[in-house]
Short mmCIF file of C-alpha atoms in Angstrom, two decimals:
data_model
loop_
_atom_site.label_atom_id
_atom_site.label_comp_id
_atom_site.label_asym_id
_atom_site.label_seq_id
_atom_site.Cartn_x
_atom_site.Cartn_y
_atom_site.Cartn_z
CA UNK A 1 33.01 -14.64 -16.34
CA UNK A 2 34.44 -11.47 -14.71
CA UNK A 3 36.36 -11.59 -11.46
CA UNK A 4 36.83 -7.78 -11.74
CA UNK A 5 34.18 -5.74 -10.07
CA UNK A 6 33.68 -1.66 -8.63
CA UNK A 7 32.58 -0.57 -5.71
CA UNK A 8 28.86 -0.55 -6.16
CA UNK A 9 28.23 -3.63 -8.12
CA UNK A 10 25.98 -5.47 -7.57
CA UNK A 11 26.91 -9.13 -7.20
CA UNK A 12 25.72 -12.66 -6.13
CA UNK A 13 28.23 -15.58 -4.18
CA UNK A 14 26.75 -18.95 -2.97
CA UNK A 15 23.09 -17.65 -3.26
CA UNK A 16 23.59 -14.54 -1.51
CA UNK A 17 22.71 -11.25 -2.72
CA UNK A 18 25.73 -8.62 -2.08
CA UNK A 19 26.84 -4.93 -3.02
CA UNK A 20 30.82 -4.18 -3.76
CA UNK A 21 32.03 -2.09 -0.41
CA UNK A 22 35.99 -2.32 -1.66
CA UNK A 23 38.82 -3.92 -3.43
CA UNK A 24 40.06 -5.39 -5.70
CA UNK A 25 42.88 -6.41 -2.71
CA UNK A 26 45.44 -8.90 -3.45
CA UNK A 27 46.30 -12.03 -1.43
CA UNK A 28 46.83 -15.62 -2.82
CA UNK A 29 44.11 -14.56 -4.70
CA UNK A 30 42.11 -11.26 -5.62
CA UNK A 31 39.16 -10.68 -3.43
CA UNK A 32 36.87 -8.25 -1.89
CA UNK A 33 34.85 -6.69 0.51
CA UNK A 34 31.03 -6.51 -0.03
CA UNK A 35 28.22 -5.56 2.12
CA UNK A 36 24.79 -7.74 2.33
CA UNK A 37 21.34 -6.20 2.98
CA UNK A 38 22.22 -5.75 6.27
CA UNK A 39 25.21 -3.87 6.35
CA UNK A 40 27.30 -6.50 7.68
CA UNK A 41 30.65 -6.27 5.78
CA UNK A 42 32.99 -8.88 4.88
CA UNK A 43 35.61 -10.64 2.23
CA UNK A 44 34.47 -12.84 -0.44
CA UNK A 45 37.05 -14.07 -3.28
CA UNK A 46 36.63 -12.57 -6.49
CA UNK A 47 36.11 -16.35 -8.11
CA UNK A 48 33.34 -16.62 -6.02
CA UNK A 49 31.73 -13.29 -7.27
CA UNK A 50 28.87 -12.59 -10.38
CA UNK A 51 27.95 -9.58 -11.01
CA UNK A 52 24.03 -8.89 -11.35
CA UNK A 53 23.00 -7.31 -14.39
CA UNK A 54 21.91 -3.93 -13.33
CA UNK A 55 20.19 -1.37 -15.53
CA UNK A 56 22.09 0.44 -18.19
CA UNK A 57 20.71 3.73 -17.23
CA UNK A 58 22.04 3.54 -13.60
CA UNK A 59 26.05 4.42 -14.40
CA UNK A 60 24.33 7.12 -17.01
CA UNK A 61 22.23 8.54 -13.73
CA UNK A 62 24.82 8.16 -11.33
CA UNK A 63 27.32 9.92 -13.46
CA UNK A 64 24.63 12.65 -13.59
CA UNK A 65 24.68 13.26 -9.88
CA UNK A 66 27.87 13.52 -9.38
CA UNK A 67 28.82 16.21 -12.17
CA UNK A 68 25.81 18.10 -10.81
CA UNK A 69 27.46 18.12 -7.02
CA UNK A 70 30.65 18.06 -8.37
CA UNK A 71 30.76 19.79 -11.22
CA UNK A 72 35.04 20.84 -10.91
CA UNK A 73 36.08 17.80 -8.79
CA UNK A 74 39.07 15.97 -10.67
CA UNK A 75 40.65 14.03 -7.73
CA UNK A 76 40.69 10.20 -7.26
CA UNK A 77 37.63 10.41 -4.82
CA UNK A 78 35.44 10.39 -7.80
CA UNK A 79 34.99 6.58 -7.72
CA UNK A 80 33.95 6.43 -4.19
CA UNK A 81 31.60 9.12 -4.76
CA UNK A 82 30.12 7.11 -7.78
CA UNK A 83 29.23 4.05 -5.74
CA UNK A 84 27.59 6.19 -2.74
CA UNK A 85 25.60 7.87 -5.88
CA UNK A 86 24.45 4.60 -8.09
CA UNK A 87 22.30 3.70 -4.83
CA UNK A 88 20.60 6.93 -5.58
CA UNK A 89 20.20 6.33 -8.87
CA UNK A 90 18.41 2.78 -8.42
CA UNK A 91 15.56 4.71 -6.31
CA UNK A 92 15.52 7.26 -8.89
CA UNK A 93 14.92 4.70 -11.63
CA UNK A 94 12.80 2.61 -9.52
CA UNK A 95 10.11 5.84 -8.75
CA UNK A 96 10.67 6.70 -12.97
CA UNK A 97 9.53 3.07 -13.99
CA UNK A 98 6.55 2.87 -11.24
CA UNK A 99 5.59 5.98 -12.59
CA UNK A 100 5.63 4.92 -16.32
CA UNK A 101 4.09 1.61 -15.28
CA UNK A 102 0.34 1.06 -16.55
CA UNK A 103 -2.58 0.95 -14.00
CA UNK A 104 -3.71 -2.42 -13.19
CA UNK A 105 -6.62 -2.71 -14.59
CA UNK A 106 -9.15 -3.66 -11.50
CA UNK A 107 -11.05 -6.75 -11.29
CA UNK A 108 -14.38 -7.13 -12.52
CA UNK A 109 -17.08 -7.18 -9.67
CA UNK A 110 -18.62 -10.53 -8.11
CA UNK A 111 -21.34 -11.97 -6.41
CA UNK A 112 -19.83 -11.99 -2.79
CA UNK A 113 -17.46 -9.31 -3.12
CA UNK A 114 -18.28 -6.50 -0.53
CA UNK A 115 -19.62 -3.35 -2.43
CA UNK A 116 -20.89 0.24 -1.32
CA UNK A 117 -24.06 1.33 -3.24
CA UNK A 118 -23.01 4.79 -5.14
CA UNK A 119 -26.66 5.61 -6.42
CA UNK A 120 -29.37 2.77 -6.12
CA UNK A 121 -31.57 4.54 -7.96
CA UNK A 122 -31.26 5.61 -12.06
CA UNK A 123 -29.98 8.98 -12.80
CA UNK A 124 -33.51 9.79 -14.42
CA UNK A 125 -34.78 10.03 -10.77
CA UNK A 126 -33.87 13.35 -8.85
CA UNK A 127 -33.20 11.34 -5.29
CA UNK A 128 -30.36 9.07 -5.52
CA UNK A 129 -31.96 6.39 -2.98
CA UNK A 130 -32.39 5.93 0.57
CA UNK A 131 -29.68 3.14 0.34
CA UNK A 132 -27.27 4.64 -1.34
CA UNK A 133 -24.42 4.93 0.66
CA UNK A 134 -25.10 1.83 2.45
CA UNK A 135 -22.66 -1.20 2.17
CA UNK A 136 -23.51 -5.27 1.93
CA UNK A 137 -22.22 -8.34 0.11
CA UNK A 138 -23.17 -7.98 -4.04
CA UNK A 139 -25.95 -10.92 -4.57
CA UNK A 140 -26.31 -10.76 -8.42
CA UNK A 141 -24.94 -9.01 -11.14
CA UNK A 142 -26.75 -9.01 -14.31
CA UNK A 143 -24.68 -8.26 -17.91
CA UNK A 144 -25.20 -6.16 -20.49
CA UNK A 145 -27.70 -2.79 -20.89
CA UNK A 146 -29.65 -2.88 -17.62
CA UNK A 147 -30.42 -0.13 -15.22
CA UNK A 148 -30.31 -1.74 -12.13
CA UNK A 149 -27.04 -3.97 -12.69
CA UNK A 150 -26.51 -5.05 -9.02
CA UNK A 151 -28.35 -6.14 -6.65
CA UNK A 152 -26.87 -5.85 -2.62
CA UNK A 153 -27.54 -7.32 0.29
CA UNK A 154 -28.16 -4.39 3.52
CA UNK A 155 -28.39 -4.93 6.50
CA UNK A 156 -32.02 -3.81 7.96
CA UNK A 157 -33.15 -3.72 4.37
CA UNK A 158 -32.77 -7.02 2.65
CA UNK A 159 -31.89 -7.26 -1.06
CA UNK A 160 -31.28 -3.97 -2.92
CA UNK A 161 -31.71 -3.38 -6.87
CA UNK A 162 -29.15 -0.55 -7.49
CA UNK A 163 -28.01 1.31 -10.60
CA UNK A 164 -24.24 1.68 -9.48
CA UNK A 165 -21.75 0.49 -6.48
CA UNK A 166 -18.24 0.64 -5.63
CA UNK A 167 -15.98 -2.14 -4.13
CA UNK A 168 -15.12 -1.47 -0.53
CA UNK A 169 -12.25 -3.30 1.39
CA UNK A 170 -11.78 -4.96 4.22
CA UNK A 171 -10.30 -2.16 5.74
CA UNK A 172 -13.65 -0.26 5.51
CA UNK A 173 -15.46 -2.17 6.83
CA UNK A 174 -15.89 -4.80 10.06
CA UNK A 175 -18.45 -7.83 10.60
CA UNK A 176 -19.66 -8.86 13.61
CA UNK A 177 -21.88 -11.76 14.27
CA UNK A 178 -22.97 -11.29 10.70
CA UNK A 179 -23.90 -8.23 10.66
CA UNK A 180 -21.29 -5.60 8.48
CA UNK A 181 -20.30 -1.99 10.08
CA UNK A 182 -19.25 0.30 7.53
CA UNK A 183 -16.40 2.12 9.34
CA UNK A 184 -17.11 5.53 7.08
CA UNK A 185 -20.43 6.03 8.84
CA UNK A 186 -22.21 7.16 12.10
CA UNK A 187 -24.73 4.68 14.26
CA UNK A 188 -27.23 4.96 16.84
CA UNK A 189 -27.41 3.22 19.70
CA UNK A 190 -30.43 2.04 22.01
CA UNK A 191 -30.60 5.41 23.80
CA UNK A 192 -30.22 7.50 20.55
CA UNK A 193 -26.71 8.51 20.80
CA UNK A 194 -24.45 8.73 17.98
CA UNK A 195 -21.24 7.06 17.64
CA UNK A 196 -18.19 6.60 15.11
CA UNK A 197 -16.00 3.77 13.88
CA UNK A 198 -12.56 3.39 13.66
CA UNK A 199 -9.59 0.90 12.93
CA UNK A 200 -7.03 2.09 15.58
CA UNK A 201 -3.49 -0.26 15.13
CA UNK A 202 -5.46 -3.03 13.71
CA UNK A 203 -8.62 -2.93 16.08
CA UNK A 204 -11.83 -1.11 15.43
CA UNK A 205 -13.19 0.73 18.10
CA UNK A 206 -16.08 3.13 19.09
CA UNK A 207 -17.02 6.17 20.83
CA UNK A 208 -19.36 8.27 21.22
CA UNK A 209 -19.35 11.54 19.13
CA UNK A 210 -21.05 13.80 21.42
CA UNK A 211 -19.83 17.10 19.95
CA UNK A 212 -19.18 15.70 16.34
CA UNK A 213 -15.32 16.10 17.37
CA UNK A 214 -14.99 12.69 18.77
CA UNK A 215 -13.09 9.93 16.98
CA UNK A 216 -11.84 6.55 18.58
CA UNK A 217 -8.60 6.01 19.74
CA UNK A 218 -6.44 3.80 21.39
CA UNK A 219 -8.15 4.39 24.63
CA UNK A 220 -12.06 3.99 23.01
CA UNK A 221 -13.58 0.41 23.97
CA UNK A 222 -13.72 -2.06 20.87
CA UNK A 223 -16.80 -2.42 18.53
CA UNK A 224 -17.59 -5.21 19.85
CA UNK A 225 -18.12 -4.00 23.69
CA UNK A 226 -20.11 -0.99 22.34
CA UNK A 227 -22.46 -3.63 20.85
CA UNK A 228 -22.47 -5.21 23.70
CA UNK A 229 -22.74 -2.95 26.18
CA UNK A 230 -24.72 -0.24 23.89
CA UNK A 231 -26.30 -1.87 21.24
CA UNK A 232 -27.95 -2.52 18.85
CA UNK A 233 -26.23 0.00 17.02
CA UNK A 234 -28.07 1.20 13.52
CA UNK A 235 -26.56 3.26 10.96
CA UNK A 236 -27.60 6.81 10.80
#
């Protein structure tokens, strides 16, 4: 095991998780100074010190940098400079291999996952459907060659056959006493006036969007009061 370390390294002592600020110094023993997650620094003994395997490519990018910025610097800053520069080079490696990473491939859809209807009807008809667009818990999903695969649940409608639908999250949409809003659309209320969803800092809220302009924000009463106060509220 190594007790000699750079500024930069990346090493672990007594479970922690540390990054080489300076040294070696020399006292009864060698030690150094390294710097946690935090930014606290402070001196650790170099026989309490492993260094964490880091990727190969990181001196290689590191190096890189500094010729580029550098490019007729000779003096004996060049390690310091190095170690400010192999941070960079982590991100830059760490956006390179999320980039070259394969897509997840998404789970398949079922019953009781929350789904938006993308055309209920089959393609050989001109009009996609009058619930497509509309959102619901999936009921039944049937395998193989069949045109109406899914069947969803809408509110106001009951179950729908449909030929193709889309999961939606939980950050689409918001159910109250049992009934789901789909925060992408407009609603009616009692009176006939249209209003808009929103999540705004966690909570979704309502207004009314009198001159199609309108949005909810912080100020706009929750969902839940406009129900209250306004509803039922139906989905354009």
């Amino acid at each position: 095991m190594t007790d000699t370390f750079k500024v930069g390294d990346k090493v672990q002592h007594d479970d922690k998780t540390a990054t080489v600020a300076g040294g070696p110094h020399m006292g009864y023993s060698k030690w150094y100074v390294v710097e946690d997650a935090d930014g606290k620094e402070y001196p650790v003994g170099a026989d309490r010190l492993t260094l964490v395997p880091t990727d190969p490519r990181r001196d290689v990018v590191a190096r890189a940098i500094y010729d580029h910025r550098y490019p007729l610097r000779t003096d004996g800053d060049q390690e310091h400079r190095l170690s400010v520069f192999r941070g960079d080079a982590d991100a830059i490696l760490a956006a390179l291999d999320a980039m070259e990473a394969p897509a997840e491939e998404p789970r398949p859809l079922v019953v009781g996952d929350m789904v938006r209807i993308t055309r209920e009807n089959d393609p050989e008809y001109e009009s996609p459907g009058a619930r497509t667009g509309r959102i619901g818990p999936l009921v039944a999903v049937y395998p193989g060659d069949h045109d109406y695969p899914y069947t969803v649940n809408v509110s106001g409608y009951g179950d729908c056959m449909s030929h193709s639908v889309e999961r939606v999250t939980d950050a689409d949409v918001e159910v109250i006493d049992g009934v789901t809003y789909d925060l992408g659309a407009k609603y009616k209320d009692q009176d006939g006036d249209v209003w808009r969803l929103r999540r705004v800092s966690g909570v979704v809220r309502a207004t009314m969007n009198i001159d199609e302009t309108e949005f909810p924000d912080e100020d706009s009463r929750t969902l839940a009061h406009a129900i209250e106060a306004y509803g039922p509220l139906t989905r354009i």
